[in-house]
Amino acid sequence: MPQHATATTRLHAPSVAARATGLTKVYGEGETRVVALDAVTVEFGRGRFTAIMGPSGSGKSTLMHCMAGLDVFSGGSARIGDTELSGLKDRQLTRLRREKIGFVFQSFNLLPTLDALENITLPLDIAGRKPDQEWLELIVGTVGLAGRLRHRPSQLSGGQQQRVAVARALAGRPEIIFADEPTGNLDSRSGAEVLGFLRDSVRELGQTVVMVTHDPVAASYADRVVFLADGRVTDELLAPTPETVLDRMRLFDTKGRTS
Ligand SMILES: Nc1ncnc2c1ncn2[C@@H]1O[C@H](COP(=O)(O)OP(=O)(O)OP(=O)(O)O)[C@@H](O)[C@H]1O
Ligand SMILES: [Mg+2]
């Protein structure tokens, strides 16, 4: 926020759901030392849908894992809402993840013996939290699985299974959802269903989503794209379209080859 911002603009400025400041992650030492994150500073606005793109090995998953408290970082700071992650004990981190963070992975990670609805409410059940019925109905209404809620994962298509996984991430009304290539295992039609649901969860339900993707079309569902390369934020794009994302990716490609 610039210093000259008035009280009014500050009031209307979107708040930040998660923030990394100088976030650094080093794996290994000596010859195997890899700087996966090299002082990354980035903010994810509340109620926004952000895509993260970048070449393989650029640190996208590491950034998510460190910001979500799934992995410890080497330096800098990461916050979820007002909570600083560095210095939290394991038990506090587990609680933070449970209460404030939703995850969606490339592989759907549903429990095969539970039906769709049971999978959606499982994290709440484990945490001993009562689902907010109104919220749950809203999610179930948005996910577009009416008539399929009593089906097991094996009776659902890939896109339907991933929508169950997104609904599960939403069930606890988290501060933020991190999705790592959620459409990576899906054909384009099923992918579009999942992306539509993620977008609706932001636009209609006011949730905050950060999604890693390699696909310019998937990225175009987001409000903003953040580009990573070699563990650094190199660029960002607002109101992306598949074309503007592709153009930006080509630009990096050329830079990479000429430097
Ligand atoms: N557990 C680990 N031990 C050592 N190095 C690791 C580990 N995890 C990741 N790395 C390294 O850190 C760097 C960033 O990896 P990361 O998985 O974050 O990349 P990514 O952008 O998600 O790539 P992809 O698009 O292939 O998923 C890579 O060089 C990777 O080899
Ligand atoms: Mg990755």
mmCIF file of C-alpha atoms and ligand atoms in Angstrom:
data_model
loop_
_atom_site.group_PDB
_atom_site.id
_atom_site.type_symbol
_atom_site.label_atom_id
_atom_site.label_comp_id
_atom_site.label_asym_id
_atom_site.label_seq_id
_atom_site.Cartn_x
_atom_site.Cartn_y
_atom_site.Cartn_z
ATOM 1 C CA MET A 1 0.000 0.000 0.000
ATOM 2 C CA PRO A 2 1.620 3.325 -1.033
ATOM 3 C CA GLN A 3 2.161 5.846 1.766
ATOM 4 C CA HIS A 4 -0.050 8.476 0.128
ATOM 5 C CA ALA A 5 -3.105 6.206 0.011
ATOM 6 C CA THR A 6 -6.033 7.897 1.684
ATOM 7 C CA ALA A 7 -8.082 6.380 4.454
ATOM 8 C CA THR A 8 -10.886 5.747 1.953
ATOM 9 C CA THR A 9 -8.797 3.792 -0.523
ATOM 10 C CA ARG A 10 -7.310 1.854 2.369
ATOM 11 C CA LEU A 11 -10.800 0.957 3.481
ATOM 12 C CA HIS A 12 -11.658 -0.401 0.053
ATOM 13 C CA ALA A 13 -8.315 -2.037 -0.651
ATOM 14 C CA PRO A 14 -8.617 -5.815 -0.725
ATOM 15 C CA SER A 15 -7.191 -7.436 2.371
ATOM 16 C CA VAL A 16 -4.478 -10.027 2.151
ATOM 17 C CA ALA A 17 -5.231 -13.687 2.807
ATOM 18 C CA ALA A 18 -1.619 -14.845 2.628
ATOM 19 C CA ARG A 19 1.712 -13.135 2.257
ATOM 20 C CA ALA A 20 5.309 -14.248 1.750
ATOM 21 C CA THR A 21 8.126 -11.815 2.439
ATOM 22 C CA GLY A 22 11.677 -12.687 1.399
ATOM 23 C CA LEU A 23 10.640 -16.326 1.605
ATOM 24 C CA THR A 24 13.637 -18.594 1.071
ATOM 25 C CA LYS A 25 13.839 -22.362 0.876
ATOM 26 C CA VAL A 26 17.085 -24.260 0.502
ATOM 27 C CA TYR A 27 17.124 -28.041 0.057
ATOM 28 C CA GLY A 28 20.234 -30.109 0.805
ATOM 29 C CA GLU A 29 23.763 -28.862 1.324
ATOM 30 C CA GLY A 30 27.107 -28.860 -0.433
ATOM 31 C CA GLU A 31 26.899 -30.315 -3.905
ATOM 32 C CA THR A 32 23.214 -31.162 -3.580
ATOM 33 C CA ARG A 33 22.251 -27.671 -2.347
ATOM 34 C CA VAL A 34 19.245 -26.288 -4.233
ATOM 35 C CA VAL A 35 17.793 -22.837 -3.659
ATOM 36 C CA ALA A 36 14.153 -23.629 -4.443
ATOM 37 C CA LEU A 37 12.843 -20.238 -3.280
ATOM 38 C CA ASP A 38 15.109 -17.221 -3.516
ATOM 39 C CA ALA A 39 13.581 -14.449 -1.389
ATOM 40 C CA VAL A 40 10.056 -14.561 -2.776
ATOM 41 C CA THR A 41 7.775 -11.685 -1.835
ATOM 42 C CA VAL A 42 4.164 -12.065 -2.905
ATOM 43 C CA GLU A 43 0.670 -11.327 -1.590
ATOM 44 C CA PHE A 44 -2.562 -13.175 -2.268
ATOM 45 C CA GLY A 45 -5.581 -10.922 -1.941
ATOM 46 C CA ARG A 46 -8.631 -12.147 -0.093
ATOM 47 C CA GLY A 47 -11.487 -13.072 -2.395
ATOM 48 C CA ARG A 48 -9.157 -13.334 -5.385
ATOM 49 C CA PHE A 49 -8.255 -16.211 -7.669
ATOM 50 C CA THR A 50 -4.515 -16.256 -8.358
ATOM 51 C CA ALA A 51 -2.670 -18.607 -10.707
ATOM 52 C CA ILE A 52 1.017 -19.420 -10.315
ATOM 53 C CA MET A 53 2.938 -20.372 -13.430
ATOM 54 C CA GLY A 54 6.534 -21.106 -14.265
ATOM 55 C CA PRO A 55 8.793 -23.791 -15.705
ATOM 56 C CA SER A 56 9.188 -27.178 -14.023
ATOM 57 C CA GLY A 57 11.484 -26.811 -11.012
ATOM 58 C CA SER A 58 10.858 -23.057 -10.674
ATOM 59 C CA GLY A 59 9.572 -23.484 -7.095
ATOM 60 C CA LYS A 60 5.774 -23.374 -7.515
ATOM 61 C CA SER A 61 4.993 -26.373 -5.309
ATOM 62 C CA THR A 62 7.657 -25.368 -2.798
ATOM 63 C CA LEU A 63 6.109 -21.908 -2.499
ATOM 64 C CA MET A 64 2.685 -23.424 -1.839
ATOM 65 C CA HIS A 65 3.977 -25.974 0.635
ATOM 66 C CA CYS A 66 5.964 -23.382 2.591
ATOM 67 C CA MET A 67 3.104 -20.872 2.655
ATOM 68 C CA ALA A 68 0.666 -23.585 3.730
ATOM 69 C CA GLY A 69 2.828 -24.823 6.567
ATOM 70 C CA LEU A 70 3.377 -28.220 4.919
ATOM 71 C CA ASP A 71 7.115 -27.604 4.657
ATOM 72 C CA VAL A 72 9.482 -25.540 6.811
ATOM 73 C CA PHE A 73 11.294 -22.684 5.104
ATOM 74 C CA SER A 74 14.893 -21.529 5.510
ATOM 75 C CA GLY A 75 14.381 -17.771 5.765
ATOM 76 C CA GLY A 76 11.972 -14.880 5.408
ATOM 77 C CA SER A 77 8.395 -14.906 6.550
ATOM 78 C CA ALA A 78 5.037 -16.392 5.569
ATOM 79 C CA ARG A 79 1.681 -15.336 6.928
ATOM 80 C CA ILE A 80 -1.793 -16.783 6.651
ATOM 81 C CA GLY A 81 -4.113 -13.952 7.573
ATOM 82 C CA ASP A 82 -2.510 -12.450 10.666
ATOM 83 C CA THR A 83 -0.636 -15.574 11.655
ATOM 84 C CA GLU A 84 3.119 -15.734 11.113
ATOM 85 C CA LEU A 85 4.150 -19.303 10.329
ATOM 86 C CA SER A 86 7.797 -19.170 11.344
ATOM 87 C CA GLY A 87 8.115 -20.047 14.980
ATOM 88 C CA LEU A 88 4.895 -22.056 15.127
ATOM 89 C CA LYS A 89 5.264 -25.461 16.745
ATOM 90 C CA ASP A 90 4.178 -28.584 14.877
ATOM 91 C CA ARG A 91 0.933 -28.794 16.757
ATOM 92 C CA GLN A 92 0.105 -25.152 16.064
ATOM 93 C CA LEU A 93 0.925 -25.659 12.372
ATOM 94 C CA THR A 94 -1.362 -28.682 12.189
ATOM 95 C CA ARG A 95 -4.151 -26.654 13.722
ATOM 96 C CA LEU A 96 -3.574 -23.742 11.381
ATOM 97 C CA ARG A 97 -3.691 -26.059 8.365
ATOM 98 C CA ARG A 98 -6.846 -27.675 9.640
ATOM 99 C CA GLU A 99 -8.682 -24.460 10.392
ATOM 100 C CA LYS A 100 -7.440 -21.974 7.810
ATOM 101 C CA ILE A 101 -6.172 -23.824 4.771
ATOM 102 C CA GLY A 102 -7.744 -26.031 2.111
ATOM 103 C CA PHE A 103 -5.707 -28.180 -0.264
ATOM 104 C CA VAL A 104 -6.371 -29.640 -3.668
ATOM 105 C CA PHE A 105 -3.785 -31.908 -5.242
ATOM 106 C CA GLN A 106 -3.273 -33.209 -8.751
ATOM 107 C CA SER A 107 -4.316 -36.700 -7.639
ATOM 108 C CA PHE A 108 -7.714 -36.328 -6.036
ATOM 109 C CA ASN A 109 -6.802 -38.137 -2.779
ATOM 110 C CA LEU A 110 -10.362 -39.179 -1.964
ATOM 111 C CA LEU A 111 -11.081 -42.087 0.371
ATOM 112 C CA PRO A 112 -12.456 -44.914 -1.822
ATOM 113 C CA THR A 113 -14.738 -46.387 0.840
ATOM 114 C CA LEU A 114 -16.563 -43.130 1.562
ATOM 115 C CA ASP A 115 -19.192 -41.587 -0.685
ATOM 116 C CA ALA A 116 -18.834 -38.079 -2.116
ATOM 117 C CA LEU A 117 -20.622 -36.302 0.737
ATOM 118 C CA GLU A 118 -18.687 -38.239 3.384
ATOM 119 C CA ASN A 119 -15.442 -37.293 1.650
ATOM 120 C CA ILE A 120 -16.471 -33.630 1.615
ATOM 121 C CA THR A 121 -17.150 -33.539 5.363
ATOM 122 C CA LEU A 122 -14.287 -35.850 6.407
ATOM 123 C CA PRO A 123 -11.762 -33.150 7.449
ATOM 124 C CA LEU A 124 -14.435 -31.494 9.610
ATOM 125 C CA ASP A 125 -15.366 -34.853 11.134
ATOM 126 C CA ILE A 126 -11.713 -35.561 11.934
ATOM 127 C CA ALA A 127 -11.339 -32.115 13.500
ATOM 128 C CA GLY A 128 -14.510 -32.701 15.511
ATOM 129 C CA ARG A 129 -16.070 -29.637 13.899
ATOM 130 C CA LYS A 130 -19.759 -29.514 13.068
ATOM 131 C CA PRO A 131 -20.306 -28.558 9.455
ATOM 132 C CA ASP A 132 -22.123 -25.266 8.966
ATOM 133 C CA GLN A 133 -25.197 -26.741 7.217
ATOM 134 C CA GLU A 134 -26.058 -23.613 5.255
ATOM 135 C CA TRP A 135 -22.503 -23.308 3.976
ATOM 136 C CA LEU A 136 -22.366 -27.000 3.129
ATOM 137 C CA GLU A 137 -25.587 -26.733 1.139
ATOM 138 C CA LEU A 138 -24.195 -23.726 -0.686
ATOM 139 C CA ILE A 139 -21.060 -25.657 -1.637
ATOM 140 C CA VAL A 140 -22.985 -28.739 -2.642
ATOM 141 C CA GLY A 141 -25.290 -26.532 -4.718
ATOM 142 C CA THR A 142 -22.331 -24.897 -6.441
ATOM 143 C CA VAL A 143 -20.317 -28.077 -7.020
ATOM 144 C CA GLY A 144 -22.975 -29.424 -9.411
ATOM 145 C CA LEU A 145 -22.974 -32.978 -8.059
ATOM 146 C CA ALA A 146 -26.638 -33.257 -7.184
ATOM 147 C CA GLY A 147 -27.651 -36.895 -7.467
ATOM 148 C CA ARG A 148 -24.029 -38.004 -7.174
ATOM 149 C CA LEU A 149 -23.407 -37.282 -3.492
ATOM 150 C CA ARG A 150 -24.043 -40.877 -2.446
ATOM 151 C CA HIS A 151 -21.686 -42.264 -5.098
ATOM 152 C CA ARG A 152 -18.224 -43.515 -4.211
ATOM 153 C CA PRO A 153 -15.170 -42.040 -5.962
ATOM 154 C CA SER A 154 -14.860 -45.086 -8.264
ATOM 155 C CA GLN A 155 -18.389 -44.343 -9.544
ATOM 156 C CA LEU A 156 -17.479 -40.768 -10.464
ATOM 157 C CA SER A 157 -15.593 -39.307 -13.421
ATOM 158 C CA GLY A 158 -12.201 -37.671 -12.852
ATOM 159 C CA GLY A 159 -13.722 -34.210 -13.072
ATOM 160 C CA GLN A 160 -16.463 -35.127 -10.602
ATOM 161 C CA GLN A 161 -13.880 -36.587 -8.200
ATOM 162 C CA GLN A 162 -11.780 -33.456 -8.352
ATOM 163 C CA ARG A 163 -14.878 -31.325 -7.739
ATOM 164 C CA VAL A 164 -15.496 -33.412 -4.621
ATOM 165 C CA ALA A 165 -11.895 -32.670 -3.594
ATOM 166 C CA VAL A 166 -12.482 -28.931 -4.128
ATOM 167 C CA ALA A 167 -15.729 -29.096 -2.142
ATOM 168 C CA ARG A 168 -13.824 -30.887 0.631
ATOM 169 C CA ALA A 169 -11.233 -28.092 0.653
ATOM 170 C CA LEU A 170 -14.064 -25.527 0.859
ATOM 171 C CA ALA A 171 -16.083 -27.283 3.569
ATOM 172 C CA GLY A 172 -14.252 -25.729 6.508
ATOM 173 C CA ARG A 173 -14.530 -22.236 4.972
ATOM 174 C CA PRO A 174 -10.746 -21.825 4.931
ATOM 175 C CA GLU A 175 -8.890 -18.539 4.779
ATOM 176 C CA ILE A 176 -7.241 -19.762 1.588
ATOM 177 C CA ILE A 177 -7.210 -22.749 -0.755
ATOM 178 C CA PHE A 178 -3.971 -23.925 -2.356
ATOM 179 C CA ALA A 179 -4.431 -26.096 -5.433
ATOM 180 C CA ASP A 180 -1.359 -27.673 -7.048
ATOM 181 C CA GLU A 181 -2.125 -28.468 -10.703
ATOM 182 C CA PRO A 182 -5.706 -29.490 -9.891
ATOM 183 C CA THR A 183 -6.485 -30.119 -13.571
ATOM 184 C CA GLY A 184 -3.187 -31.843 -14.364
ATOM 185 C CA ASN A 185 -4.826 -35.292 -14.537
ATOM 186 C CA LEU A 186 -8.003 -34.229 -16.322
ATOM 187 C CA ASP A 187 -9.091 -33.924 -19.935
ATOM 188 C CA SER A 188 -9.997 -30.399 -21.006
ATOM 189 C CA ARG A 189 -13.751 -30.810 -20.461
ATOM 190 C CA SER A 190 -13.430 -32.180 -16.917
ATOM 191 C CA GLY A 191 -10.738 -29.585 -16.280
ATOM 192 C CA ALA A 192 -13.150 -26.836 -17.298
ATOM 193 C CA GLU A 193 -15.745 -28.137 -14.806
ATOM 194 C CA VAL A 194 -13.215 -28.015 -11.978
ATOM 195 C CA LEU A 195 -11.917 -24.581 -12.983
ATOM 196 C CA GLY A 196 -15.468 -23.274 -13.230
ATOM 197 C CA PHE A 197 -16.176 -24.502 -9.725
ATOM 198 C CA LEU A 198 -12.956 -22.954 -8.368
ATOM 199 C CA ARG A 199 -13.893 -19.667 -10.017
ATOM 200 C CA ASP A 200 -17.452 -19.803 -8.644
ATOM 201 C CA SER A 201 -16.082 -20.468 -5.166
ATOM 202 C CA VAL A 202 -14.193 -17.171 -5.460
ATOM 203 C CA ARG A 203 -16.799 -15.055 -7.288
ATOM 204 C CA GLU A 204 -19.943 -16.368 -5.642
ATOM 205 C CA LEU A 205 -18.784 -17.721 -2.293
ATOM 206 C CA GLY A 206 -16.040 -15.137 -1.649
ATOM 207 C CA GLN A 207 -13.279 -17.704 -1.148
ATOM 208 C CA THR A 208 -9.578 -17.196 -1.879
ATOM 209 C CA VAL A 209 -7.823 -19.575 -4.256
ATOM 210 C CA VAL A 210 -4.188 -19.933 -5.311
ATOM 211 C CA MET A 211 -3.636 -22.445 -8.095
ATOM 212 C CA VAL A 212 -0.490 -23.754 -9.740
ATOM 213 C CA THR A 213 -0.940 -24.583 -13.405
ATOM 214 C CA HIS A 214 1.054 -25.105 -16.607
ATOM 215 C CA ASP A 215 -1.972 -24.462 -18.787
ATOM 216 C CA PRO A 216 -2.659 -20.940 -20.142
ATOM 217 C CA VAL A 217 -6.376 -21.735 -20.472
ATOM 218 C CA ALA A 218 -6.558 -22.817 -16.816
ATOM 219 C CA ALA A 219 -4.639 -19.692 -15.775
ATOM 220 C CA SER A 220 -7.152 -17.521 -17.657
ATOM 221 C CA TYR A 221 -9.846 -18.493 -15.117
ATOM 222 C CA ALA A 222 -7.844 -16.592 -12.483
ATOM 223 C CA ASP A 223 -7.922 -12.853 -11.734
ATOM 224 C CA ARG A 224 -4.143 -12.644 -11.735
ATOM 225 C CA VAL A 225 -1.164 -14.735 -12.777
ATOM 226 C CA VAL A 226 2.138 -14.699 -10.868
ATOM 227 C CA PHE A 227 5.144 -16.022 -12.802
ATOM 228 C CA LEU A 228 8.029 -17.798 -11.104
ATOM 229 C CA ALA A 229 11.430 -18.692 -12.526
ATOM 230 C CA ASP A 230 14.416 -20.090 -10.624
ATOM 231 C CA GLY A 231 12.717 -19.552 -7.293
ATOM 232 C CA ARG A 232 11.913 -15.893 -7.925
ATOM 233 C CA VAL A 233 8.813 -13.952 -8.877
ATOM 234 C CA THR A 234 9.581 -12.592 -12.325
ATOM 235 C CA ASP A 235 6.327 -11.064 -13.477
ATOM 236 C CA GLU A 236 2.598 -10.862 -13.030
ATOM 237 C CA LEU A 237 -0.439 -10.365 -15.202
ATOM 238 C CA LEU A 238 -3.919 -9.092 -14.300
ATOM 239 C CA ALA A 239 -7.166 -10.195 -15.964
ATOM 240 C CA PRO A 240 -5.356 -12.876 -17.975
ATOM 241 C CA THR A 241 -6.639 -14.413 -21.193
ATOM 242 C CA PRO A 242 -5.128 -17.578 -22.730
ATOM 243 C CA GLU A 243 -3.504 -15.371 -25.360
ATOM 244 C CA THR A 244 -1.901 -12.864 -22.968
ATOM 245 C CA VAL A 245 -0.638 -15.716 -20.772
ATOM 246 C CA LEU A 246 0.870 -17.503 -23.789
ATOM 247 C CA ASP A 247 2.509 -14.295 -24.980
ATOM 248 C CA ARG A 248 4.061 -13.767 -21.562
ATOM 249 C CA MET A 249 5.291 -17.376 -21.421
ATOM 250 C CA ARG A 250 6.894 -17.030 -24.852
ATOM 251 C CA LEU A 251 8.638 -13.858 -23.722
ATOM 252 C CA PHE A 252 10.274 -15.732 -20.840
ATOM 253 C CA ASP A 253 11.170 -18.608 -23.089
ATOM 254 C CA THR A 254 13.040 -16.296 -25.435
ATOM 255 C CA LYS A 255 14.739 -14.484 -22.563
ATOM 256 C CA GLY A 256 15.751 -17.824 -21.078
ATOM 257 C CA ARG A 257 17.355 -18.955 -24.315
ATOM 258 C CA THR A 258 19.178 -15.727 -25.112
ATOM 259 C CA SER A 259 20.580 -15.091 -21.628
HETATM 260 N N1 LIG B 1 12.464 -32.615 -1.233
HETATM 261 C C1 LIG B 1 13.331 -32.016 -2.045
HETATM 262 N N2 LIG B 1 14.674 -32.213 -1.891
HETATM 263 C C2 LIG B 1 15.561 -31.603 -2.695
HETATM 264 N N3 LIG B 1 15.230 -30.760 -3.681
HETATM 265 C C3 LIG B 1 13.929 -30.528 -3.877
HETATM 266 C C4 LIG B 1 12.908 -31.139 -3.086
HETATM 267 N N4 LIG B 1 11.699 -30.711 -3.514
HETATM 268 C C5 LIG B 1 11.952 -29.871 -4.536
HETATM 269 N N5 LIG B 1 13.282 -29.750 -4.764
HETATM 270 C C6 LIG B 1 13.932 -28.893 -5.785
HETATM 271 O O1 LIG B 1 13.471 -27.577 -5.606
HETATM 272 C C7 LIG B 1 13.222 -26.944 -6.868
HETATM 273 C C8 LIG B 1 11.780 -26.476 -6.937
HETATM 274 O O2 LIG B 1 10.925 -27.623 -6.950
HETATM 275 P P1 LIG B 1 9.329 -27.513 -7.036
HETATM 276 O O3 LIG B 1 8.799 -28.871 -6.828
HETATM 277 O O4 LIG B 1 8.873 -26.442 -6.141
HETATM 278 O O5 LIG B 1 9.135 -27.051 -8.550
HETATM 279 P P2 LIG B 1 7.774 -26.832 -9.365
HETATM 280 O O6 LIG B 1 7.830 -25.451 -9.927
HETATM 281 O O7 LIG B 1 6.603 -27.206 -8.548
HETATM 282 O O8 LIG B 1 7.974 -27.867 -10.573
HETATM 283 P P3 LIG B 1 6.884 -28.768 -11.374
HETATM 284 O O9 LIG B 1 6.240 -27.841 -12.359
HETATM 285 O O10 LIG B 1 7.734 -29.801 -12.055
HETATM 286 O O11 LIG B 1 5.929 -29.340 -10.375
HETATM 287 C C9 LIG B 1 13.596 -27.963 -7.917
HETATM 288 O O12 LIG B 1 14.917 -27.708 -8.351
HETATM 289 C C10 LIG B 1 13.529 -29.283 -7.186
HETATM 290 O O13 LIG B 1 14.417 -30.204 -7.731
HETATM 291 MG MG MG B 2 5.149 -28.721 -8.652
#
